[in-house]
Short mmCIF file of C-alpha atoms in Angstrom, two decimals:
data_model
loop_
_atom_site.label_atom_id
_atom_site.label_comp_id
_atom_site.label_asym_id
_atom_site.label_seq_id
_atom_site.Cartn_x
_atom_site.Cartn_y
_atom_site.Cartn_z
CA MET X 1 -20.14 -87.92 -4.51
CA ALA X 2 -19.04 -84.54 -3.76
CA TYR X 3 -17.04 -83.98 -0.64
CA SER X 4 -16.38 -80.02 0.18
CA ILE X 5 -13.33 -81.39 2.47
CA PHE X 6 -11.77 -83.17 -0.29
CA ASP X 7 -12.40 -79.88 -2.68
CA ASP X 8 -10.24 -78.01 -0.29
CA PHE X 9 -7.73 -80.72 -0.02
CA ARG X 10 -7.03 -80.89 -3.72
CA ARG X 11 -6.94 -77.19 -3.83
CA ALA X 12 -4.45 -77.06 -1.07
CA VAL X 13 -2.17 -79.55 -2.57
CA GLN X 14 -2.40 -77.56 -6.00
CA ASP X 15 -1.70 -74.32 -4.33
CA GLU X 16 0.92 -75.85 -1.71
CA ASP X 17 -1.23 -74.09 0.90
CA GLY X 18 -0.52 -75.81 4.49
CA TYR X 19 -2.98 -74.08 6.31
CA LEU X 20 -5.67 -74.75 4.12
CA LEU X 21 -4.80 -78.25 3.96
CA ALA X 22 -4.80 -78.27 7.94
CA SER X 23 -8.23 -76.76 7.94
CA THR X 24 -9.35 -80.07 6.25
CA ILE X 25 -8.57 -82.15 9.17
CA THR X 26 -9.61 -79.83 11.84
CA PRO X 27 -12.10 -81.35 14.51
CA ARG X 28 -14.09 -77.84 14.47
CA ALA X 29 -16.34 -76.70 11.96
CA PRO X 30 -15.46 -73.35 10.38
CA GLU X 31 -18.07 -70.55 11.27
CA HIS X 32 -19.30 -70.38 7.61
CA ASP X 33 -20.13 -74.01 7.57
CA GLY X 34 -21.46 -75.14 10.86
CA GLY X 35 -22.66 -78.46 9.66
CA ARG X 36 -19.42 -79.53 7.84
CA LEU X 37 -18.26 -82.14 10.30
CA TYR X 38 -21.89 -83.67 10.38
CA ASP X 39 -22.12 -83.54 6.51
CA PHE X 40 -18.63 -85.12 6.06
CA TYR X 41 -19.21 -87.93 8.52
CA ARG X 42 -22.55 -88.91 7.01
CA THR X 43 -21.27 -89.10 3.36
CA THR X 44 -19.73 -92.57 3.84
CA ASN X 45 -19.88 -95.45 6.52
CA HIS X 46 -17.57 -97.93 8.08
CA TYR X 47 -18.07 -100.42 5.26
CA SER X 48 -17.45 -97.93 2.29
CA VAL X 49 -15.16 -95.28 3.93
CA GLN X 50 -11.80 -97.02 2.62
CA THR X 51 -13.33 -97.16 -1.15
CA ASP X 52 -14.94 -93.90 -0.98
CA PHE X 53 -11.95 -91.99 0.32
CA ARG X 54 -9.71 -93.77 -1.97
CA TYR X 55 -11.68 -92.65 -4.94
CA ALA X 56 -11.69 -89.06 -3.87
CA ILE X 57 -7.80 -88.91 -2.82
CA VAL X 58 -6.18 -91.48 -5.06
CA HIS X 59 -8.17 -92.03 -8.12
CA ASN X 60 -9.67 -88.25 -8.47
CA ASN X 61 -6.01 -87.10 -8.30
CA THR X 62 -5.88 -83.93 -9.91
CA ALA X 63 -3.52 -82.69 -7.79
CA GLY X 64 -0.80 -84.98 -9.00
CA LEU X 65 -0.02 -86.81 -5.92
CA SER X 66 2.47 -89.67 -5.86
CA LYS X 67 0.99 -93.14 -5.24
CA THR X 68 2.83 -93.10 -1.79
CA GLU X 69 1.79 -89.75 -0.65
CA GLY X 70 -1.98 -90.42 -1.81
CA ASN X 71 -1.99 -93.75 0.34
CA HIS X 72 -0.69 -91.90 3.26
CA TRP X 73 -3.07 -89.16 3.10
CA LEU X 74 -5.78 -91.82 2.64
CA GLU X 75 -4.98 -93.20 6.03
CA VAL X 76 -5.24 -90.03 7.60
CA TYR X 77 -8.54 -88.93 6.32
CA VAL X 78 -10.00 -92.59 7.29
CA VAL X 79 -8.87 -92.25 10.81
CA TYR X 80 -9.89 -88.56 10.85
CA TRP X 81 -13.33 -89.62 9.77
CA LYS X 82 -13.71 -91.90 12.55
CA ALA X 83 -12.38 -89.44 15.01
CA ILE X 84 -15.13 -87.07 13.88
CA GLY X 85 -17.74 -89.86 14.54
CA GLN X 86 -16.56 -90.33 18.10
CA LEU X 87 -16.37 -86.53 18.78
CA LEU X 88 -19.93 -86.18 17.38
CA VAL X 89 -21.07 -88.79 19.86
CA ALA X 90 -19.47 -87.36 22.87
CA GLU X 91 -20.36 -83.80 22.04
CA GLU X 92 -24.13 -85.01 21.69
CA LEU X 93 -24.03 -86.72 24.87
CA THR X 94 -22.25 -83.72 26.74
CA ASN X 95 -25.01 -81.40 25.35
CA GLN X 96 -27.51 -83.69 27.15
CA GLY X 97 -25.67 -83.47 30.17
CA LYS X 98 -24.17 -86.98 30.03
CA ASP X 99 -20.34 -86.11 29.97
CA LYS X 100 -19.16 -89.75 29.99
CA GLU X 101 -15.60 -90.64 30.54
CA ALA X 102 -15.62 -93.36 28.26
CA GLU X 103 -16.77 -91.47 25.34
CA TRP X 104 -14.10 -88.83 25.79
CA ASN X 105 -11.50 -91.60 26.11
CA LYS X 106 -12.59 -92.83 22.71
CA VAL X 107 -12.33 -89.32 21.25
CA TYR X 108 -8.75 -88.93 22.44
CA ASP X 109 -7.77 -92.54 21.29
CA ALA X 110 -9.30 -92.00 18.13
CA TRP X 111 -7.60 -88.58 17.66
CA ARG X 112 -4.24 -90.02 18.66
CA ASP X 113 -4.79 -92.22 15.55
CA VAL X 114 -5.00 -89.20 13.41
CA ALA X 115 -1.78 -88.02 14.99
CA ASN X 116 -0.01 -91.12 14.64
CA ALA X 117 -1.02 -91.47 11.02
CA LEU X 118 0.38 -87.90 10.28
CA ILE X 119 3.80 -89.07 12.30
CA LYS X 120 3.95 -92.34 10.11
CA GLY X 121 3.67 -89.93 6.94
CA TYR X 122 6.30 -87.58 7.73
CA SER X 123 8.61 -90.04 9.21
CA SER X 124 8.43 -91.91 5.68
CA SER X 125 8.99 -88.71 4.04
CA ALA X 126 5.76 -89.16 2.22
CA PHE X 127 4.59 -85.41 3.23
CA PRO X 128 6.42 -82.46 2.15
CA ALA X 129 7.64 -79.81 4.66
CA TRP X 130 4.90 -77.32 3.64
CA THR X 131 2.18 -79.44 5.16
CA ILE X 132 3.70 -79.12 8.25
CA PRO X 133 0.55 -77.00 9.52
CA CYS X 134 -1.42 -80.45 9.55
CA LEU X 135 0.94 -81.48 12.51
CA TYR X 136 0.15 -78.21 14.40
CA VAL X 137 -3.51 -79.10 14.36
CA ALA X 138 -3.11 -82.54 15.38
CA GLY X 139 -0.96 -81.71 18.28
CA LYS X 140 -3.28 -78.77 19.38
CA TYR X 141 -6.34 -80.83 19.41
CA LEU X 142 -4.55 -83.97 20.87
CA ARG X 143 -3.69 -81.82 23.85
CA ALA X 144 -7.14 -80.38 24.13
CA PHE X 145 -9.07 -83.78 23.89
CA ALA X 146 -6.61 -85.27 26.48
CA ILE X 147 -7.36 -82.40 29.08
CA LYS X 148 -11.18 -83.00 28.21
CA SER X 149 -10.74 -86.74 28.68
CA ASP X 150 -8.94 -86.23 32.00
CA ALA X 151 -11.45 -83.90 33.26
CA ALA X 152 -14.43 -86.39 32.42
CA ALA X 153 -12.44 -89.01 34.10
CA ALA X 154 -11.99 -86.81 37.33
CA LYS X 155 -15.51 -85.96 37.35
CA PHE X 156 -16.49 -89.82 37.24
CA ARG X 157 -14.15 -90.53 39.92
CA LYS X 158 -15.78 -87.80 42.19
CA ASN X 159 -19.18 -89.14 41.54
CA THR X 160 -18.28 -92.71 42.36
CA THR X 161 -18.28 -93.97 45.83
CA PHE X 162 -15.65 -96.80 46.46
CA ASN X 163 -15.60 -99.01 49.39
CA ALA X 164 -14.15 -97.17 52.26
CA GLY X 165 -11.36 -99.85 52.84
CA LEU X 166 -10.34 -99.72 49.11
CA GLN X 167 -10.48 -96.08 48.67
CA ASP X 168 -6.96 -95.01 49.41
CA ASP X 169 -5.58 -97.82 47.33
CA ILE X 170 -7.52 -96.88 44.29
CA ALA X 171 -6.96 -93.23 44.60
CA GLY X 172 -3.19 -93.78 44.53
CA ALA X 173 -3.05 -96.28 41.56
CA MET X 174 -4.99 -93.66 39.49
CA SER X 175 -3.23 -91.02 37.36
CA THR X 176 -5.29 -87.76 37.13
CA ASN X 177 -3.64 -86.83 33.89
CA GLU X 178 -3.26 -90.10 32.47
CA LYS X 179 -4.27 -88.94 28.92
CA LEU X 180 -2.36 -85.49 28.99
CA GLU X 181 0.79 -87.26 30.03
CA ASP X 182 0.41 -89.66 26.87
CA ALA X 183 -0.31 -86.45 24.72
CA ALA X 184 2.92 -84.93 26.07
CA ARG X 185 4.84 -88.03 24.58
CA GLN X 186 3.13 -87.88 21.24
CA ILE X 187 3.80 -84.22 20.93
CA ASN X 188 7.49 -84.96 21.85
CA ARG X 189 7.44 -87.43 18.77
CA MET X 190 6.47 -84.46 16.56
CA PHE X 191 9.08 -82.10 18.00
CA SER X 192 11.68 -84.80 17.49
CA LEU X 193 10.26 -85.20 13.90
CA CYS X 194 10.73 -81.38 13.25
CA ILE X 195 14.16 -80.91 15.07
CA SER X 196 15.83 -83.82 13.53
CA ASP X 197 14.96 -83.23 10.05
CA ARG X 198 18.19 -83.11 7.86
CA ALA X 199 16.63 -81.77 4.59
CA PRO X 200 17.63 -78.12 3.14
CA LEU X 201 16.10 -75.36 5.44
CA GLU X 202 13.60 -74.30 2.36
CA GLU X 203 12.05 -77.92 2.37
CA SER X 204 12.80 -78.71 6.22
CA ARG X 205 10.35 -79.58 8.95
CA LYS X 206 12.29 -77.55 11.16
CA TRP X 207 10.12 -74.68 10.47
CA GLY X 208 7.73 -76.62 12.87
CA VAL X 209 10.09 -76.75 15.71
CA TYR X 210 9.01 -73.66 17.51
CA TYR X 211 5.22 -74.51 17.52
CA THR X 212 5.75 -78.08 18.65
CA THR X 213 8.09 -76.70 21.45
CA ASN X 214 5.37 -74.17 22.38
CA LEU X 215 2.70 -76.97 22.57
CA LEU X 216 5.34 -78.92 24.90
CA PHE X 217 5.76 -76.23 27.00
CA LYS X 218 1.94 -75.52 27.54
CA THR X 219 1.53 -79.32 28.15
CA TYR X 220 4.29 -79.50 30.79
CA PHE X 221 3.19 -76.44 32.65
CA LYS X 222 -0.37 -78.18 32.59
CA LEU X 223 1.10 -81.18 34.13
CA ASN X 224 3.18 -79.23 36.57
CA ALA X 225 6.16 -80.85 35.16
CA ILE X 226 8.24 -77.67 34.21
CA GLY X 227 11.53 -79.33 34.81
CA LEU X 228 10.82 -81.32 31.51
CA SER X 229 10.62 -78.05 29.59
CA LYS X 230 14.66 -77.68 30.21
CA ASN X 231 15.28 -80.87 28.18
CA ILE X 232 13.33 -79.36 25.14
CA LEU X 233 15.60 -75.99 25.44
CA ARG X 234 18.74 -78.13 25.81
CA SER X 235 17.64 -79.81 22.54
CA LEU X 236 17.11 -76.62 20.91
CA GLN X 237 20.63 -75.13 21.86
CA ALA X 238 22.14 -78.39 20.73
CA THR X 239 20.89 -77.64 17.24
CA LYS X 240 21.11 -74.08 17.18
CA THR X 241 23.58 -73.94 14.31
CA ASP X 242 21.33 -75.91 12.01
CA MET X 243 18.11 -73.84 12.90
CA PRO X 244 16.88 -70.96 11.17
CA PRO X 245 16.88 -67.77 13.61
CA LEU X 246 13.89 -67.41 15.71
CA GLU X 247 13.28 -64.13 14.05
CA ALA X 248 12.52 -65.93 10.77
CA PHE X 249 9.62 -67.91 12.33
CA PRO X 250 5.97 -66.36 12.54
CA LYS X 251 5.57 -63.62 15.36
CA SER X 252 2.97 -65.89 17.11
CA HIS X 253 5.56 -68.74 17.54
CA GLN X 254 8.18 -66.15 18.79
CA VAL X 255 5.77 -64.58 21.39
CA THR X 256 4.80 -67.85 22.83
CA PHE X 257 8.33 -69.18 23.03
CA LYS X 258 9.92 -65.91 24.65
CA TYR X 259 6.86 -66.07 27.13
CA TYR X 260 7.49 -69.56 28.22
CA VAL X 261 11.25 -69.08 28.36
CA GLY X 262 10.86 -66.09 30.54
CA VAL X 263 8.45 -67.80 32.76
CA ILE X 264 11.08 -70.89 33.18
CA LEU X 265 13.92 -68.51 34.13
CA PHE X 266 11.40 -66.63 36.42
CA LEU X 267 10.72 -69.81 38.32
CA GLU X 268 14.54 -70.37 38.24
CA GLU X 269 15.10 -67.10 39.83
CA ASP X 270 17.01 -65.71 37.01
CA TYR X 271 15.04 -62.64 37.09
CA VAL X 272 17.44 -60.39 34.70
CA GLN X 273 17.27 -62.98 31.72
CA ALA X 274 13.51 -63.71 32.74
CA GLU X 275 12.71 -59.81 32.16
CA GLU X 276 14.58 -59.85 29.11
CA ASN X 277 12.64 -62.59 27.65
CA LEU X 278 9.27 -61.30 28.73
CA THR X 279 9.99 -57.85 27.70
CA GLU X 280 10.68 -59.06 24.11
CA ALA X 281 7.60 -61.25 24.19
CA TRP X 282 5.58 -58.06 25.23
CA GLN X 283 7.14 -55.80 22.43
CA LEU X 284 6.30 -58.69 19.86
CA CYS X 285 2.86 -59.21 21.25
CA HIS X 286 0.02 -57.77 19.20
CA GLN X 287 -1.76 -54.69 20.84
CA ASP X 288 -5.26 -56.46 20.59
CA ALA X 289 -4.03 -59.76 22.22
CA GLN X 290 -5.17 -58.75 25.68
CA LYS X 291 -5.14 -62.00 27.11
CA ASN X 292 -1.57 -62.86 26.00
CA ARG X 293 -0.31 -59.39 27.05
CA GLU X 294 -2.27 -59.89 30.43
CA LEU X 295 -0.24 -63.23 30.84
CA ILE X 296 3.11 -61.58 30.02
CA LEU X 297 2.65 -58.76 32.47
CA THR X 298 1.71 -61.22 35.18
CA TYR X 299 5.46 -62.37 35.31
CA LEU X 300 6.93 -59.04 33.79
CA VAL X 301 5.63 -56.79 36.73
CA PRO X 302 7.24 -59.08 39.55
CA CYS X 303 10.31 -59.26 37.73
CA HIS X 304 10.92 -55.65 37.01
CA LEU X 305 9.94 -55.16 40.81
CA LEU X 306 12.90 -57.10 41.61
CA THR X 307 15.35 -55.84 39.03
CA THR X 308 14.68 -52.30 39.12
CA HIS X 309 12.72 -51.73 42.22
CA THR X 310 9.96 -49.92 40.40
CA LEU X 311 6.62 -50.37 40.17
CA PRO X 312 4.19 -50.56 37.17
CA THR X 313 2.37 -47.20 36.29
CA PHE X 314 -1.31 -46.99 36.60
CA GLU X 315 -1.57 -46.32 32.68
CA LEU X 316 0.46 -49.79 31.94
CA LEU X 317 -2.21 -51.75 34.07
CA ALA X 318 -5.36 -49.88 33.31
CA PRO X 319 -6.56 -52.18 30.40
CA TYR X 320 -6.18 -55.26 32.89
CA PRO X 321 -8.51 -55.04 35.72
CA ARG X 322 -7.41 -58.38 36.85
CA LEU X 323 -3.69 -57.23 37.15
CA GLN X 324 -4.91 -54.07 38.84
CA GLN X 325 -6.69 -56.00 41.45
CA LEU X 326 -3.68 -58.23 42.09
CA PHE X 327 -0.73 -55.81 42.09
CA ALA X 328 -2.31 -52.38 42.96
CA PRO X 329 -2.82 -53.06 46.96
CA LEU X 330 0.83 -54.26 47.07
CA GLY X 331 1.91 -51.32 45.13
CA GLN X 332 0.34 -48.87 47.33
CA CYS X 333 1.85 -50.45 50.48
CA ILE X 334 5.30 -50.71 48.86
CA LYS X 335 5.29 -46.93 47.96
CA ARG X 336 3.85 -45.91 51.54
CA GLY X 337 6.39 -48.36 53.21
CA ASP X 338 3.28 -49.70 55.01
CA LEU X 339 4.71 -53.29 56.17
CA ALA X 340 1.42 -54.48 57.93
CA GLY X 341 -0.52 -53.46 54.73
CA PHE X 342 1.87 -55.15 52.39
CA ASP X 343 1.70 -58.30 54.75
CA ALA X 344 -2.16 -58.25 54.69
CA ALA X 345 -2.59 -57.64 50.77
CA LEU X 346 -0.06 -60.48 50.26
CA ALA X 347 -2.15 -62.97 52.49
CA ALA X 348 -5.19 -61.68 50.97
CA GLY X 349 -4.21 -62.64 47.38
CA GLU X 350 -2.28 -65.68 48.44
CA ASP X 351 -4.28 -68.20 46.62
CA GLU X 352 -4.24 -66.36 43.41
CA PHE X 353 -0.56 -65.51 43.94
CA VAL X 354 0.39 -69.20 44.43
CA LYS X 355 -1.82 -70.29 41.63
CA ARG X 356 -0.03 -68.12 39.49
CA ARG X 357 3.39 -69.16 40.83
CA ILE X 358 4.26 -65.68 41.70
CA TYR X 359 3.90 -65.72 45.35
CA LEU X 360 7.47 -66.04 46.74
CA THR X 361 8.71 -63.31 44.10
CA LEU X 362 6.11 -60.79 45.31
CA GLU X 363 6.91 -61.68 48.99
CA ARG X 364 10.46 -60.20 48.23
CA GLY X 365 8.89 -56.99 47.31
CA ARG X 366 8.42 -56.43 51.15
CA ASP X 367 12.35 -55.47 51.10
CA ILE X 368 11.43 -52.52 48.73
CA ALA X 369 8.45 -51.56 51.02
CA LEU X 370 11.01 -51.53 53.89
CA ARG X 371 13.59 -49.69 51.98
CA ASN X 372 10.76 -46.83 51.18
CA LEU X 373 10.07 -46.85 55.10
CA PHE X 374 13.72 -46.21 55.89
CA ARG X 375 13.91 -43.91 53.15
CA LYS X 376 11.12 -41.77 54.79
CA VAL X 377 13.13 -41.84 57.95
CA PHE X 378 16.19 -40.47 55.96
CA VAL X 379 14.06 -37.65 54.40
CA ALA X 380 12.55 -36.87 57.69
CA GLY X 381 15.80 -36.28 59.18
CA GLY X 382 16.20 -32.91 57.07
CA PHE X 383 19.40 -31.18 56.30
CA GLU X 384 22.63 -30.31 57.64
CA ASP X 385 23.13 -26.81 59.39
CA PRO X 386 24.86 -24.75 57.21
CA ARG X 387 28.56 -24.28 57.79
CA GLU X 388 30.11 -20.99 58.78
CA GLY X 389 31.08 -19.11 55.89
CA ASP X 390 29.71 -21.50 53.47
CA ASP X 391 27.90 -19.09 51.00
CA ARG X 392 27.03 -21.70 48.24
CA GLY X 393 23.62 -22.16 49.71
CA GLN X 394 23.62 -25.85 48.79
CA LYS X 395 21.65 -28.12 51.28
CA ILE X 396 23.35 -31.43 52.38
CA ARG X 397 21.02 -34.14 54.01
CA LYS X 398 21.84 -35.36 57.31
CA THR X 399 23.71 -38.69 56.74
CA ARG X 400 23.72 -39.71 60.59
CA VAL X 401 20.71 -41.24 61.66
CA PRO X 402 20.13 -42.94 65.07
CA ILE X 403 19.28 -46.57 64.92
CA ALA X 404 16.29 -45.72 67.48
CA GLU X 405 14.53 -43.79 64.78
CA PHE X 406 14.66 -46.55 62.48
CA GLY X 407 13.20 -48.94 65.21
CA ALA X 408 10.43 -46.46 65.86
CA ALA X 409 9.58 -46.05 62.09
CA LEU X 410 9.41 -50.07 61.97
CA MET X 411 6.80 -50.00 64.77
CA ILE X 412 4.66 -47.59 62.80
CA GLY X 413 5.12 -49.44 59.77
CA MET X 414 4.03 -52.61 61.21
CA GLY X 415 0.99 -51.30 62.65
CA HIS X 416 2.16 -51.33 66.21
CA THR X 417 1.27 -55.01 66.14
CA GLN X 418 4.35 -56.17 68.13
CA GLU X 419 6.33 -55.06 70.91
CA ARG X 420 9.47 -52.42 70.32
CA MET X 421 12.16 -54.31 68.65
CA GLU X 422 15.64 -54.89 69.99
CA GLN X 423 18.38 -52.48 68.81
CA GLU X 424 20.14 -55.79 67.36
CA GLU X 425 17.14 -56.78 65.27
CA VAL X 426 16.96 -53.39 63.89
CA GLU X 427 20.65 -53.28 62.94
CA CYS X 428 20.22 -56.74 61.48
CA LEU X 429 17.41 -55.51 59.17
CA ILE X 430 19.72 -52.49 58.14
CA ALA X 431 22.70 -54.66 57.40
CA ASN X 432 20.40 -56.80 55.24
CA MET X 433 19.08 -53.80 53.33
CA ILE X 434 23.07 -52.63 52.88
CA TYR X 435 23.92 -56.14 51.71
CA LYS X 436 21.15 -56.16 49.12
CA ASN X 437 22.38 -52.83 47.91
CA LEU X 438 19.09 -51.05 48.71
CA MET X 439 20.87 -48.79 51.04
CA LYS X 440 24.37 -47.44 51.18
CA GLY X 441 26.14 -46.74 54.33
CA TYR X 442 27.59 -48.41 57.32
CA ILE X 443 26.42 -49.11 61.13
CA SER X 444 28.30 -47.30 63.70
CA ARG X 445 27.57 -49.62 66.71
CA THR X 446 29.66 -47.18 69.08
CA HIS X 447 27.33 -44.30 68.49
CA SER X 448 24.26 -46.43 67.49
CA MET X 449 24.00 -44.63 64.42
CA LEU X 450 23.44 -45.53 60.65
CA VAL X 451 26.02 -43.38 58.52
CA LEU X 452 24.60 -43.09 55.25
CA ASN X 453 26.40 -42.38 51.91
CA LYS X 454 26.10 -38.64 50.94
CA LYS X 455 25.92 -39.54 47.08
CA GLY X 456 22.95 -41.78 46.74
CA ALA X 457 21.89 -43.37 50.04
CA PHE X 458 18.98 -45.15 48.51
CA PRO X 459 20.19 -46.30 45.03
CA GLY X 460 17.71 -45.66 42.24
CA THR X 461 15.19 -43.46 44.07
CA GLY X 462 16.92 -40.06 43.58
CA ILE X 463 18.21 -39.51 47.17
#
């Protein structure tokens, strides 16, 4: 009996091609062979699967596998066959509009058996390091099936009416991400398998560290348990001397890792380091990976706003309409110093900003809008009258500006939505801007004046 999957298996083992080997345990049929999973599942049955697969892997051993390795691969392909059976049933019911929780639970549990069989093989050193892409496939789809199973469970709970007296108790006892939480634990085992390998680097599972790390980051972010990502970063830091440099890993691993580290630092408000990591991710990311580049810019733009007080150019955002819709209204208001418009734009996009975890950072952009408003007051003040006998013709801006003029500007910037501000309130805002190094100068309360620095009153703006 001929199995195309086992033909690929033998060829992958002979050529030591990890990605070809991983394609033989993928729960998605290739584009050129859409019926592959159906054909594979129908070639045997529950009574004969062990015997049939033993012949294909162990007895028909043209690839030269050891007995131990052959038996471990036999276990992997038997549980893979069972998982495919569960998947085909679940997909058929879904196509019929019967997205049943129990079926997707079975798919997840069956695929977890595939992951565990692989983990067992690596733990016993039966599988060489070049096969590590198999672990990538196992982890990737374990997460995908966990999300699908949890979604089906949530849909079931939504459509089920409980007794009103018991509803609160039942809802409190149910985890909405039960399978994904379990998947995180299994993927963590894969990470430990890779990072703890003591084999020489050329034969080490350490080459799988960043893929499994990125998979954990994705899972923790999905669970909104971002703090757990720091445990992974600490583990990486502790074994840094035993690891190949990040630059030696595939670019896809580097980009994803730099992106998530950047976002973690962003959420910790370490904007300088966050910008550094996100910029590296942006530079390494493939030009055609539009979705990934958009995700990077989602955090890089607010970072850059806070670290350099500058806005993205139209050319930068032009290929990303969604980002234009998010950032353009805020950017226009910041440029104009339009505080009322900024508040309105922030409120209009609040749901999306909160969802993307950038609301609080963008809110700080109001300081830049206020800086630009005060800068307009300074520019409108004009220049000092030329001194008698000064033939140089050099114009010097007036650096002494009445506090009242800033108060009047605030009224305009806020759209006249409130009563005139007290001078103490205006002085407080100006003092805050000076403290944040958005303005340079000092307040003369005796004369109710702001005295600005003659050499760079508004750092970074050219004035």
